[in-house]
Amino acid sequence: MDERITIAVIQGTMREQRQSSKAARFVAEVGKQFEGVDIVFVDPADFSFPNSGKDTEGKDPRYTEIVTKADGFFIVTPEYNHSYPGALKRMLDSEYAAYHRKAVAVAGVSNGDWGGTRAVEGLLPALRSLGLLPVRLTAYFPRVQDIFEENGQIKSDQADKYTKAVKGEFAELIWTARALKWGRGNL
Ligand SMILES: Cc1cc2nc3c(=O)[nH]c(=O)nc-3n(C[C@H](O)[C@H](O)[C@H](O)COP(=O)(O)O)c2cc1C
């Protein structure tokens, strides 16, 4: 199958000093190395989601367009108080049917030793409820300050380990996204 697919890489927070954006940008760069895949970077700070939830007034048409076009999603979430950020939830909740039967991968980020595991585990049920199908693998970025330089570049002694982890997860995401795209069109 050589049809192109689109993967939206979603940054999970709009906090001004956010460090997880370095991991999200890294994930997007790894994704660009795959043939036949278009990467769209999604920053919740670029959108506006007024009101409270699943109503037409609470949508941002630019986000609607991205979700409708995407075949899969790679969400990079930091951990905030043992969960994932409210800004990510608000953005995800603004859409519903456009996610159905599409693939999703998640990566966790923290400045401590756990790599955002509790945020990831908390996020998965919400993603399933949206009709997304999570892949098996998860990349974790614990102690994010030790992985990336101040300018966002991955540190040279960390590059192999994290490129391998993200590439493996991305490969699963792409396979699943392609299979589901075929299924949506043929079943
Ligand atoms: C409101 C808030 C709550 C946080 N709670 C946790 C937490 O429960 N567990 C954890 O490991 N790190 C926690 N952190 C630290 C983040 O892991 C750290 O800020 C890291 O850089 C990723 O988040 P960032 O992208 O906002 O920088 C918290 C940070 C903030 C701003």
Short mmCIF file of C-alpha atoms and ligand atoms in Angstrom, two decimals:
data_model
loop_
_atom_site.label_atom_id
_atom_site.label_comp_id
_atom_site.label_asym_id
_atom_site.label_seq_id
_atom_site.Cartn_x
_atom_site.Cartn_y
_atom_site.Cartn_z
CA MET A 1 0.00 0.00 0.00
CA ASP A 2 1.73 3.24 -1.04
CA GLU A 3 -1.04 5.72 -0.25
CA ARG A 4 0.16 8.66 1.85
CA ILE A 5 -1.14 9.06 5.38
CA THR A 6 -1.25 12.03 7.72
CA ILE A 7 -0.19 11.85 11.38
CA ALA A 8 -0.94 14.73 13.75
CA VAL A 9 1.71 15.06 16.47
CA ILE A 10 -0.06 16.70 19.41
CA GLN A 11 1.78 18.64 22.10
CA GLY A 12 -0.10 18.03 25.35
CA THR A 13 0.21 21.38 27.12
CA MET A 14 0.09 25.12 26.51
CA ARG A 15 2.10 26.05 29.62
CA GLU A 16 4.47 28.88 28.69
CA GLN A 17 7.65 27.30 30.12
CA ARG A 18 6.74 23.80 28.93
CA GLN A 19 9.67 21.44 28.52
CA SER A 20 7.63 18.60 27.00
CA SER A 21 7.48 20.63 23.77
CA LYS A 22 11.09 19.52 23.20
CA ALA A 23 9.97 15.88 23.30
CA ALA A 24 6.98 16.65 21.06
CA ARG A 25 9.20 18.37 18.45
CA PHE A 26 11.62 15.43 18.63
CA VAL A 27 8.76 12.97 18.03
CA ALA A 28 7.63 15.02 15.01
CA GLU A 29 11.16 15.02 13.57
CA VAL A 30 11.42 11.23 13.95
CA GLY A 31 8.04 10.89 12.22
CA LYS A 32 9.31 12.89 9.24
CA GLN A 33 11.89 10.17 8.58
CA PHE A 34 9.16 7.72 7.49
CA GLU A 35 8.28 7.45 3.80
CA GLY A 36 4.75 8.32 2.74
CA VAL A 37 3.84 10.07 5.97
CA ASP A 38 2.84 13.72 6.31
CA ILE A 39 3.37 15.16 9.79
CA VAL A 40 1.19 17.98 11.13
CA PHE A 41 2.31 19.55 14.42
CA VAL A 42 -0.52 20.54 16.75
CA ASP A 43 0.04 23.02 19.58
CA PRO A 44 -3.06 23.63 21.73
CA ALA A 45 -1.87 27.22 22.25
CA ASP A 46 -2.60 27.90 18.57
CA PHE A 47 -6.32 27.16 18.91
CA SER A 48 -9.28 28.59 20.74
CA PHE A 49 -11.86 26.36 22.41
CA PRO A 50 -14.49 28.52 24.10
CA ASN A 51 -17.24 27.20 26.37
CA SER A 52 -17.18 23.84 28.01
CA GLY A 53 -17.41 20.90 25.70
CA LYS A 54 -18.96 18.96 22.88
CA ASP A 55 -20.98 21.66 21.17
CA THR A 56 -20.45 23.47 17.89
CA GLU A 57 -19.55 26.72 19.65
CA GLY A 58 -16.77 24.94 21.51
CA LYS A 59 -14.92 23.82 18.39
CA ASP A 60 -12.08 25.48 16.52
CA PRO A 61 -12.63 24.86 12.79
CA ARG A 62 -8.86 24.69 12.20
CA TYR A 63 -8.58 21.82 14.68
CA THR A 64 -11.66 20.15 13.16
CA GLU A 65 -9.93 20.23 9.77
CA ILE A 66 -6.73 18.68 11.14
CA VAL A 67 -8.57 15.87 12.96
CA THR A 68 -10.76 15.14 9.95
CA LYS A 69 -7.75 14.84 7.65
CA ALA A 70 -5.49 12.90 10.06
CA ASP A 71 -5.26 9.11 9.87
CA GLY A 72 -3.46 8.87 13.21
CA PHE A 73 -2.32 10.87 16.23
CA PHE A 74 0.85 10.88 18.32
CA ILE A 75 0.14 12.64 21.60
CA VAL A 76 3.07 13.80 23.77
CA THR A 77 1.75 14.57 27.23
CA PRO A 78 3.45 15.89 30.37
CA GLU A 79 2.20 14.72 33.76
CA TYR A 80 0.36 17.31 35.86
CA ASN A 81 -0.67 16.14 39.33
CA HIS A 82 -0.71 12.49 38.29
CA SER A 83 -2.82 13.15 35.22
CA TYR A 84 -2.63 14.87 31.85
CA PRO A 85 -3.20 18.61 31.27
CA GLY A 86 -6.69 20.07 31.13
CA ALA A 87 -5.79 21.95 27.93
CA LEU A 88 -5.19 18.63 26.18
CA LYS A 89 -8.51 17.23 27.40
CA ARG A 90 -10.40 20.34 26.35
CA MET A 91 -8.91 20.19 22.86
CA LEU A 92 -9.51 16.45 22.47
CA ASP A 93 -13.12 16.78 23.69
CA SER A 94 -13.93 19.36 21.02
CA GLU A 95 -14.17 16.57 18.42
CA TYR A 96 -15.69 13.10 18.47
CA ALA A 97 -16.80 11.31 15.28
CA ALA A 98 -13.72 12.52 13.36
CA TYR A 99 -11.49 10.40 15.64
CA HIS A 100 -13.39 7.16 15.18
CA ARG A 101 -11.45 4.10 14.00
CA LYS A 102 -8.18 6.02 13.80
CA ALA A 103 -4.88 5.10 15.43
CA VAL A 104 -3.24 6.84 18.37
CA ALA A 105 0.15 6.61 20.08
CA VAL A 106 1.11 8.33 23.33
CA ALA A 107 4.40 9.41 24.88
CA GLY A 108 4.83 10.66 28.46
CA VAL A 109 7.14 13.38 29.80
CA SER A 110 8.18 14.44 33.31
CA ASN A 111 11.01 16.17 35.14
CA GLY A 112 11.09 13.29 37.64
CA ASP A 113 11.87 9.62 37.25
CA TRP A 114 8.48 8.28 36.12
CA GLY A 115 8.28 9.76 32.63
CA GLY A 116 4.63 10.71 32.84
CA THR A 117 3.39 7.11 33.24
CA ARG A 118 0.36 8.16 35.28
CA ALA A 119 -0.61 10.79 32.69
CA VAL A 120 -0.34 8.18 29.92
CA GLU A 121 -2.36 5.57 31.81
CA GLY A 122 -5.00 8.18 32.64
CA LEU A 123 -5.21 9.35 29.05
CA LEU A 124 -5.72 5.93 27.42
CA PRO A 125 -9.34 5.36 28.57
CA ALA A 126 -10.32 8.83 27.32
CA LEU A 127 -8.77 8.08 23.93
CA ARG A 128 -10.67 4.79 23.68
CA SER A 129 -13.87 6.62 24.55
CA LEU A 130 -13.22 8.99 21.65
CA GLY A 131 -13.11 5.98 19.31
CA LEU A 132 -9.32 5.99 18.88
CA LEU A 133 -7.32 2.75 18.86
CA PRO A 134 -4.13 2.99 20.97
CA VAL A 135 -1.00 1.13 19.88
CA ARG A 136 0.85 -1.20 22.24
CA LEU A 137 4.11 0.74 22.67
CA THR A 138 4.75 3.90 24.69
CA ALA A 139 7.87 6.09 24.77
CA TYR A 140 8.67 7.80 28.07
CA PHE A 141 10.87 10.86 28.62
CA PRO A 142 11.73 10.91 32.34
CA ARG A 143 13.97 13.73 33.64
CA VAL A 144 13.35 15.66 30.43
CA GLN A 145 15.95 18.26 31.48
CA ASP A 146 18.63 15.55 31.16
CA ILE A 147 17.56 14.49 27.65
CA PHE A 148 17.39 17.78 25.75
CA GLU A 149 19.65 20.82 25.49
CA GLU A 150 18.24 24.23 26.40
CA ASN A 151 17.64 24.93 22.68
CA GLY A 152 15.56 21.76 22.29
CA GLN A 153 18.21 19.61 20.58
CA ILE A 154 18.47 16.09 21.94
CA LYS A 155 21.73 15.54 23.83
CA SER A 156 24.15 13.49 21.77
CA ASP A 157 24.45 10.73 24.38
CA GLN A 158 20.65 10.35 24.53
CA ALA A 159 19.86 10.40 20.81
CA ASP A 160 20.21 6.67 20.05
CA LYS A 161 18.07 5.49 22.93
CA TYR A 162 15.17 7.89 22.31
CA THR A 163 15.28 7.71 18.52
CA LYS A 164 14.98 3.92 18.78
CA ALA A 165 12.06 4.10 21.23
CA VAL A 166 10.12 6.71 19.23
CA LYS A 167 10.85 5.05 15.88
CA GLY A 168 9.50 1.73 17.15
CA GLU A 169 6.34 3.33 18.44
CA PHE A 170 5.92 5.42 15.29
CA ALA A 171 6.26 2.30 13.12
CA GLU A 172 3.40 0.67 15.06
CA LEU A 173 1.32 3.81 14.74
CA ILE A 174 1.87 4.03 10.98
CA TRP A 175 1.06 0.35 10.43
CA THR A 176 -2.15 0.67 12.45
CA ALA A 177 -3.10 3.98 10.82
CA ARG A 178 -2.66 2.45 7.34
CA ALA A 179 -4.64 -0.68 8.25
CA LEU A 180 -7.48 1.38 9.71
CA LYS A 181 -7.48 3.76 6.75
CA TRP A 182 -7.90 0.76 4.47
CA GLY A 183 -10.62 -0.61 6.75
CA ARG A 184 -12.53 2.69 6.84
CA GLY A 185 -12.56 2.74 3.07
CA ASN A 186 -13.31 -0.92 2.41
CA LEU A 187 -15.21 -2.57 5.26
C1 LIG B 1 0.85 21.93 37.31
C2 LIG B 1 1.97 20.93 37.25
C3 LIG B 1 1.84 19.71 37.87
C4 LIG B 1 2.85 18.75 37.80
N1 LIG B 1 2.66 17.51 38.35
C5 LIG B 1 3.57 16.54 38.13
C6 LIG B 1 3.32 15.20 38.55
O1 LIG B 1 2.28 14.86 39.08
N2 LIG B 1 4.25 14.24 38.28
C7 LIG B 1 5.43 14.55 37.65
O2 LIG B 1 6.24 13.65 37.44
N3 LIG B 1 5.71 15.83 37.25
C8 LIG B 1 4.81 16.82 37.47
N4 LIG B 1 5.05 18.10 37.03
C9 LIG B 1 6.36 18.44 36.46
C10 LIG B 1 6.45 18.16 34.97
O3 LIG B 1 6.82 16.81 34.85
C11 LIG B 1 7.50 19.06 34.34
O4 LIG B 1 7.04 20.40 34.31
C12 LIG B 1 7.99 18.62 32.98
O5 LIG B 1 8.90 19.58 32.47
C13 LIG B 1 6.90 18.38 31.94
O6 LIG B 1 5.90 19.39 31.91
P1 LIG B 1 6.00 20.75 31.02
O7 LIG B 1 5.93 20.37 29.58
O8 LIG B 1 4.85 21.59 31.44
O9 LIG B 1 7.31 21.38 31.36
C14 LIG B 1 4.06 19.07 37.11
C15 LIG B 1 4.18 20.31 36.50
C16 LIG B 1 3.16 21.24 36.56
C17 LIG B 1 3.31 22.55 35.83
#
